[in-house]
Short mmCIF file of C-alpha atoms in Angstrom, two decimals:
data_model
loop_
_atom_site.label_atom_id
_atom_site.label_comp_id
_atom_site.label_asym_id
_atom_site.label_seq_id
_atom_site.Cartn_x
_atom_site.Cartn_y
_atom_site.Cartn_z
CA MET A 1460 11.85 54.07 139.37
CA ALA A 1461 14.11 53.72 136.39
CA SER A 1462 13.38 54.46 132.76
CA ASN A 1463 10.94 52.19 130.83
CA ASN A 1464 13.65 51.56 128.24
CA ILE A 1465 15.60 49.13 130.41
CA SER A 1466 16.18 45.74 128.86
CA GLY A 1467 18.11 42.70 130.02
CA GLU A 1468 17.91 39.93 132.59
CA ILE A 1469 17.56 39.80 136.34
CA VAL A 1470 18.81 36.58 137.87
CA LEU A 1471 16.43 35.49 140.61
CA ILE A 1472 18.23 33.09 142.94
CA PHE A 1473 16.21 31.01 145.37
CA THR A 1474 18.19 29.72 148.36
CA GLY A 1475 15.22 28.87 150.57
CA GLY A 1476 13.82 30.40 153.71
CA THR A 1477 10.35 31.16 155.04
CA ILE A 1478 9.36 32.82 151.76
CA GLY A 1479 9.16 29.34 150.19
CA MET A 1480 7.88 27.38 153.20
CA SER A 1481 4.40 26.13 154.11
CA GLU A 1482 2.81 24.81 157.27
CA ASN A 1483 2.77 21.03 157.33
CA ALA A 1484 0.59 19.33 159.94
CA GLU A 1485 2.38 16.01 159.58
CA ALA A 1486 5.75 17.66 160.23
CA GLY A 1487 4.31 19.61 163.15
CA GLY A 1488 5.24 23.04 161.87
CA VAL A 1489 6.58 25.06 158.93
CA VAL A 1490 8.98 23.40 156.48
CA PRO A 1491 10.41 23.93 152.95
CA ASP A 1492 7.68 23.18 150.40
CA ASP A 1493 8.89 23.74 146.81
CA ASN A 1494 6.98 27.01 146.28
CA PHE A 1495 9.57 28.70 144.04
CA THR A 1496 7.54 28.21 140.82
CA LYS A 1497 4.46 29.74 142.46
CA LEU A 1498 6.53 32.75 143.48
CA LEU A 1499 7.86 33.20 139.96
CA ASN A 1500 4.34 33.56 138.61
CA GLU A 1501 3.94 36.73 140.69
CA VAL A 1502 6.91 38.59 139.19
CA THR A 1503 5.93 40.78 136.24
CA PRO A 1504 8.22 43.81 135.81
CA ASP A 1505 5.67 45.93 133.87
CA GLY A 1506 6.99 48.60 131.54
CA HIS A 1507 10.38 46.98 131.10
CA ASP A 1508 11.79 44.59 128.54
CA ILE A 1509 13.07 42.43 131.36
CA LYS A 1510 13.49 38.69 131.55
CA ILE A 1511 13.56 36.98 134.93
CA ARG A 1512 16.04 34.09 134.96
CA PRO A 1513 15.11 31.72 137.80
CA VAL A 1514 17.84 29.79 139.57
CA LEU A 1515 16.86 27.14 142.11
CA TRP A 1516 20.14 27.30 144.03
CA SER A 1517 18.90 25.48 147.13
CA ASP A 1518 15.82 25.15 149.32
CA ILE A 1519 17.23 25.26 152.83
CA PRO A 1520 16.31 27.13 156.01
CA SER A 1521 18.40 30.18 156.73
CA PRO A 1522 20.20 28.65 159.75
CA HIS A 1523 21.47 25.89 157.43
CA MET A 1524 23.56 28.43 155.48
CA CYS A 1525 27.19 27.82 156.45
CA PRO A 1526 30.26 29.91 155.54
CA GLU A 1527 31.16 27.55 152.68
CA ARG A 1528 27.69 27.94 151.16
CA MET A 1529 27.84 31.71 151.59
CA LEU A 1530 31.13 31.87 149.70
CA LYS A 1531 29.83 29.49 147.02
CA LEU A 1532 26.80 31.74 146.57
CA ALA A 1533 29.07 34.79 146.25
CA ASN A 1534 31.11 33.06 143.55
CA ASP A 1535 27.97 32.04 141.66
CA VAL A 1536 26.57 35.58 141.87
CA GLU A 1537 29.86 36.90 140.48
CA THR A 1538 29.58 34.49 137.53
CA PHE A 1539 26.01 35.56 136.74
CA LEU A 1540 26.85 39.26 136.97
CA SER A 1541 29.76 38.84 134.56
CA GLU A 1542 27.26 38.20 131.73
CA GLU A 1543 26.61 41.34 129.71
CA GLU A 1544 22.84 40.92 129.52
CA VAL A 1545 22.45 40.49 133.30
CA LEU A 1546 21.43 43.72 135.04
CA GLY A 1547 21.62 42.42 138.59
CA THR A 1548 20.57 39.67 140.96
CA VAL A 1549 17.76 39.23 143.46
CA ILE A 1550 18.38 36.57 146.10
CA LEU A 1551 15.57 34.99 148.10
CA HIS A 1552 16.93 34.00 151.50
CA GLY A 1553 15.73 33.25 155.01
CA THR A 1554 15.91 36.22 157.37
CA ASP A 1555 17.78 34.57 160.27
CA LEU A 1556 21.15 34.79 158.48
CA MET A 1557 20.20 37.10 155.61
CA ALA A 1558 22.34 39.96 156.92
CA GLU A 1559 25.36 37.68 157.33
CA THR A 1560 25.09 36.15 153.85
CA ALA A 1561 24.64 39.65 152.44
CA TYR A 1562 27.82 40.77 154.23
CA VAL A 1563 29.86 37.90 152.73
CA LEU A 1564 28.56 38.93 149.29
CA ASP A 1565 29.41 42.56 150.06
CA LEU A 1566 32.95 41.60 151.07
CA THR A 1567 33.68 39.47 148.01
CA VAL A 1568 31.51 40.21 144.94
CA ARG A 1569 33.53 42.39 142.60
CA SER A 1570 30.87 43.29 140.02
CA PRO A 1571 29.34 46.76 140.54
CA LYS A 1572 25.89 45.54 139.45
CA PRO A 1573 23.09 45.52 142.06
CA VAL A 1574 22.70 42.59 144.43
CA ILE A 1575 19.46 42.58 146.42
CA LEU A 1576 18.41 40.11 149.12
CA THR A 1577 14.86 39.66 150.36
CA GLY A 1578 12.61 37.09 151.95
CA SER A 1579 9.56 36.96 154.19
CA MET A 1580 8.61 36.62 157.83
CA ARG A 1581 5.35 34.78 157.10
CA TYR A 1582 5.19 31.45 155.35
CA PHE A 1583 3.56 30.82 151.97
CA ASN A 1584 0.14 29.62 153.18
CA GLU A 1585 -0.09 31.97 156.17
CA ALA A 1586 -2.60 34.84 156.31
CA GLY A 1587 -0.90 38.15 155.52
CA TYR A 1588 1.95 36.50 153.58
CA ASP A 1589 4.56 39.20 152.89
CA GLY A 1590 6.73 37.31 150.41
CA ILE A 1591 5.14 38.51 147.16
CA ARG A 1592 5.38 42.19 148.09
CA ASN A 1593 9.01 41.83 149.16
CA LEU A 1594 9.92 39.93 145.99
CA VAL A 1595 8.30 42.47 143.67
CA ASP A 1596 9.93 45.36 145.56
CA ALA A 1597 13.35 43.66 145.37
CA VAL A 1598 13.01 43.44 141.58
CA ARG A 1599 12.01 47.12 141.51
CA THR A 1600 15.09 48.00 143.54
CA CYS A 1601 17.30 46.00 141.19
CA LEU A 1602 15.89 48.01 138.26
CA LEU A 1603 16.38 51.40 139.94
CA PRO A 1604 19.38 50.82 139.73
CA PRO A 1605 21.42 51.94 142.77
CA PRO A 1606 24.69 53.77 142.00
CA GLN A 1607 27.36 51.41 140.70
CA GLY A 1608 29.37 49.84 143.48
CA THR A 1609 26.71 50.47 146.12
CA ASP A 1610 26.74 47.98 148.98
CA VAL A 1611 24.78 44.76 148.70
CA ILE A 1612 21.24 45.68 149.75
CA ILE A 1613 18.64 44.00 151.95
CA GLN A 1614 15.04 44.91 151.09
CA MET A 1615 12.31 43.97 153.56
CA ALA A 1616 8.96 45.53 154.50
CA ASP A 1617 9.37 48.51 152.12
CA LYS A 1618 12.78 49.40 153.62
CA LEU A 1619 16.31 49.13 152.25
CA PHE A 1620 19.43 48.47 154.34
CA THR A 1621 23.11 48.03 153.52
CA ALA A 1622 24.56 44.58 154.14
CA LYS A 1623 27.18 45.86 156.56
CA ASN A 1624 24.72 47.66 158.82
CA ALA A 1625 21.60 45.49 158.58
CA ILE A 1626 20.74 43.50 161.69
CA LYS A 1627 17.69 41.39 162.44
CA SER A 1628 16.20 42.95 165.56
CA SER A 1629 12.86 41.15 165.74
CA SER A 1630 12.27 37.41 165.57
CA LEU A 1631 8.59 37.67 164.55
CA ASN A 1632 7.72 41.14 163.20
CA VAL A 1633 7.16 41.43 159.42
CA ASP A 1634 9.48 44.47 159.62
CA PRO A 1635 12.43 42.61 161.21
CA PHE A 1636 15.53 44.63 160.25
CA ILE A 1637 17.14 47.82 161.45
CA GLY A 1638 20.16 49.69 160.12
CA GLN A 1639 22.70 49.33 162.93
CA ASN A 1640 24.02 52.81 163.82
CA THR A 1641 23.19 54.27 160.39
CA GLY A 1642 19.48 53.65 159.76
CA ARG A 1643 17.95 52.68 156.44
CA LEU A 1644 19.37 53.24 152.98
CA GLY A 1645 16.00 53.98 151.39
CA PHE A 1646 12.37 52.92 151.20
CA ILE A 1647 9.56 51.87 148.87
CA ALA A 1648 6.75 54.38 148.31
CA GLY A 1649 3.94 52.97 146.18
CA GLU A 1650 5.57 51.91 142.92
CA SER A 1651 8.74 53.93 143.52
CA VAL A 1652 12.07 53.15 145.16
CA ILE A 1653 13.56 56.13 146.99
CA LEU A 1654 17.19 56.13 148.11
CA THR A 1655 17.73 58.51 151.00
CA ARG A 1656 21.50 58.24 151.42
CA ALA A 1657 22.77 56.15 148.51
CA LYS A 1658 26.27 56.72 147.33
CA SER A 1659 28.90 54.72 145.53
CA GLY A 1660 30.41 52.29 147.99
CA ARG A 1661 33.65 50.37 147.88
CA ARG A 1662 32.36 46.95 146.99
CA PRO A 1663 34.01 44.55 147.15
CA ARG A 1664 35.02 45.46 150.66
CA LEU A 1665 38.01 43.13 150.32
CA SER A 1666 40.53 44.07 147.65
CA PHE A 1667 41.72 40.52 147.02
CA PRO A 1668 39.90 37.39 145.78
CA VAL A 1669 38.73 35.01 148.51
CA THR A 1670 38.99 31.29 147.82
CA ALA A 1671 38.38 29.76 151.25
CA MET A 1672 37.03 30.43 154.73
CA GLU A 1673 38.82 29.19 157.84
CA ASP A 1674 36.46 26.89 159.75
CA LYS A 1675 38.39 26.92 163.04
CA VAL A 1676 37.22 30.40 164.02
CA HIS A 1677 35.05 30.42 167.13
CA LEU A 1678 32.56 32.97 168.43
CA VAL A 1679 32.50 33.06 172.24
CA GLY A 1680 29.79 34.96 174.12
CA CYS A 1681 30.81 36.37 177.47
CA HIS A 1682 28.78 35.77 180.63
CA PRO A 1683 29.12 37.09 184.19
CA GLY A 1684 31.89 35.43 186.14
CA MET A 1685 33.34 33.71 183.09
CA ASN A 1686 36.82 32.18 183.32
CA SER A 1687 39.37 31.15 180.69
CA SER A 1688 38.45 27.47 180.41
CA ILE A 1689 36.54 27.83 177.12
CA LEU A 1690 39.34 29.75 175.41
CA GLU A 1691 41.98 27.36 176.71
CA SER A 1692 39.98 24.39 175.43
CA LEU A 1693 39.54 25.99 172.00
CA LEU A 1694 43.26 26.75 171.88
CA GLU A 1695 44.15 23.16 172.74
CA ASN A 1696 41.84 21.94 169.97
CA GLY A 1697 43.50 23.93 167.21
CA ALA A 1698 41.54 27.19 167.08
CA LYS A 1699 42.81 29.60 164.43
CA GLY A 1700 40.83 32.64 165.49
CA ILE A 1701 38.58 33.83 168.34
CA VAL A 1702 35.77 36.40 168.29
CA LEU A 1703 34.57 37.59 171.70
CA GLU A 1704 31.13 39.10 172.23
CA GLY A 1705 31.57 41.32 175.26
CA PHE A 1706 29.36 43.71 177.18
CA GLY A 1707 28.80 47.45 176.80
CA ALA A 1708 31.57 49.20 174.89
CA GLY A 1709 33.45 45.91 174.54
CA ASN A 1710 34.21 44.85 178.08
CA THR A 1711 34.71 41.31 179.41
CA PRO A 1712 34.87 39.54 182.80
CA PRO A 1713 38.39 39.65 184.27
CA GLY A 1714 38.58 35.87 184.55
CA ILE A 1715 38.77 35.49 180.76
CA VAL A 1716 41.85 37.71 180.41
CA PRO A 1717 44.47 34.96 181.01
CA GLY A 1718 42.88 32.91 178.22
CA ILE A 1719 42.95 35.89 175.89
CA GLU A 1720 46.64 36.41 176.67
CA LYS A 1721 47.42 32.75 175.91
CA CYS A 1722 45.66 32.99 172.54
CA ILE A 1723 47.56 36.11 171.56
CA GLU A 1724 50.88 34.62 172.73
CA SER A 1725 50.12 31.61 170.50
CA GLY A 1726 49.60 33.87 167.47
CA ILE A 1727 45.81 33.43 167.43
CA PRO A 1728 43.97 36.64 166.49
CA VAL A 1729 41.34 37.64 169.04
CA VAL A 1730 38.62 40.04 167.88
CA LEU A 1731 36.42 41.96 170.32
CA CYS A 1732 32.74 42.78 169.64
CA THR A 1733 29.82 43.84 171.81
CA ARG A 1734 26.38 42.38 172.31
CA CYS A 1735 24.94 45.93 172.14
CA VAL A 1736 23.04 46.69 168.95
CA GLU A 1737 24.16 50.31 168.81
CA GLY A 1738 27.39 52.12 169.65
CA GLY A 1739 29.93 49.39 168.97
CA VAL A 1740 33.22 48.71 170.74
CA TRP A 1741 35.18 51.66 172.09
CA PRO A 1742 38.45 51.22 174.03
CA ILE A 1743 37.45 53.42 176.95
CA TYR A 1744 37.95 51.27 180.04
CA ALA A 1745 41.43 50.18 181.10
CA TYR A 1746 40.49 47.93 184.02
CA PRO A 1747 41.22 44.18 183.61
CA GLY A 1748 38.92 42.94 180.82
CA GLY A 1749 38.02 46.44 179.66
CA ALA A 1750 38.30 47.17 175.93
CA ALA A 1751 41.23 49.59 176.39
CA ASN A 1752 43.04 47.02 178.51
CA LEU A 1753 42.43 44.27 175.92
CA LYS A 1754 43.49 46.47 173.02
CA GLN A 1755 46.81 47.11 174.78
CA LYS A 1756 47.30 43.34 174.96
CA GLY A 1757 46.81 42.99 171.19
CA VAL A 1758 43.08 42.27 170.90
CA ILE A 1759 41.61 43.52 167.60
CA ILE A 1760 38.68 45.92 167.92
CA ALA A 1761 35.63 45.19 165.71
CA GLY A 1762 33.95 48.56 166.24
CA ALA A 1763 30.34 48.53 165.08
CA LEU A 1764 30.48 45.10 163.40
CA SER A 1765 28.14 42.53 164.90
CA ALA A 1766 29.76 39.43 166.36
CA LEU A 1767 28.41 37.20 163.58
CA LYS A 1768 29.72 39.47 160.83
CA ALA A 1769 33.07 39.84 162.59
CA THR A 1770 33.32 36.05 162.73
CA LEU A 1771 32.63 35.73 159.00
CA LEU A 1772 35.15 38.46 158.22
CA LEU A 1773 37.83 36.75 160.30
CA GLN A 1774 37.08 33.44 158.57
CA LEU A 1775 37.49 35.11 155.18
CA LEU A 1776 40.75 36.82 156.14
CA LEU A 1777 42.33 33.73 157.67
CA GLY A 1778 41.12 31.62 154.75
CA SER A 1779 42.90 34.06 152.45
CA GLY A 1780 46.19 33.79 154.33
CA CYS A 1781 46.19 37.32 155.78
CA SER A 1782 48.76 38.17 158.42
CA ARG A 1783 47.75 39.50 161.83
CA ASP A 1784 48.77 43.03 160.78
CA GLU A 1785 46.63 42.76 157.64
CA ILE A 1786 43.71 41.45 159.70
CA LYS A 1787 44.03 44.34 162.15
CA LYS A 1788 44.15 46.88 159.29
CA ILE A 1789 41.03 45.49 157.60
CA PHE A 1790 39.09 45.33 160.86
CA THR A 1791 40.05 48.95 161.49
CA GLU A 1792 38.60 49.87 158.09
CA GLU A 1793 35.42 47.85 158.67
CA SER A 1794 34.90 49.01 162.24
CA VAL A 1795 33.47 52.40 161.28
#
């Protein structure tokens, strides 16, 4: 942990998610339930002259976070971090899209101060509720602090992950995240935060300010025997970008290739990802639909980026007016 002489403010931003939800018999399940004030009462950063500044930003389920909200959150975080007395931010967020929101923050927030996201897998009135522990540990991590410029961090179940590599691998486990390809950044041990491979990153990952996200970018999952009809329909309806989630090392059914060619001929960037959690896209296979074959046709390789994060990145780049060459260059940088 950090020195006891730290003083300043941590901005605690509540966006919603299971951490603030309760079971409601009338609704027939778990729903948002205005529990933010109850959570605040549990945060006491002992030994520090620290003020927690609560911000009720929203109270929405994680799947309701859209690209526009993600970018708005990034801009608001930037504003808070620009204040001299603010040491960092902790963001409470649902886990379904936590990694994706964190990645948008990582791409765009220019301040080097720590940005930590956390939440819970169990709801507020459920036995074994994990929200309090995760919240307290996120504040501890914010006070460490990580090296300036370190990636935006996800903290869940005593583990720390970078925004770029975090992926939700379990839909129910209280320890839901893994570090895709790279493992965890650190962990919580008792009252201490231990960083196992922290180093100064290159946040923001984009060197230019982002003011908009292109909404006509479509993520298309491949399936056996797929043809080009989906891509052709998207092209006819004004698509500006396509992200493909292929198989294995980034391979697709041969029937989709004519649609990919039409998109590229129309100037629409096509980005190739894989559904595999580890390994990423590698242009090894040159048969029709193989990643090497598609790369030769002008498809952009996303490497280890998940399909959801690749989609958000393409939305950011197109919304910023980047050319195809600039998009290819940035994806090359992000793919490792």
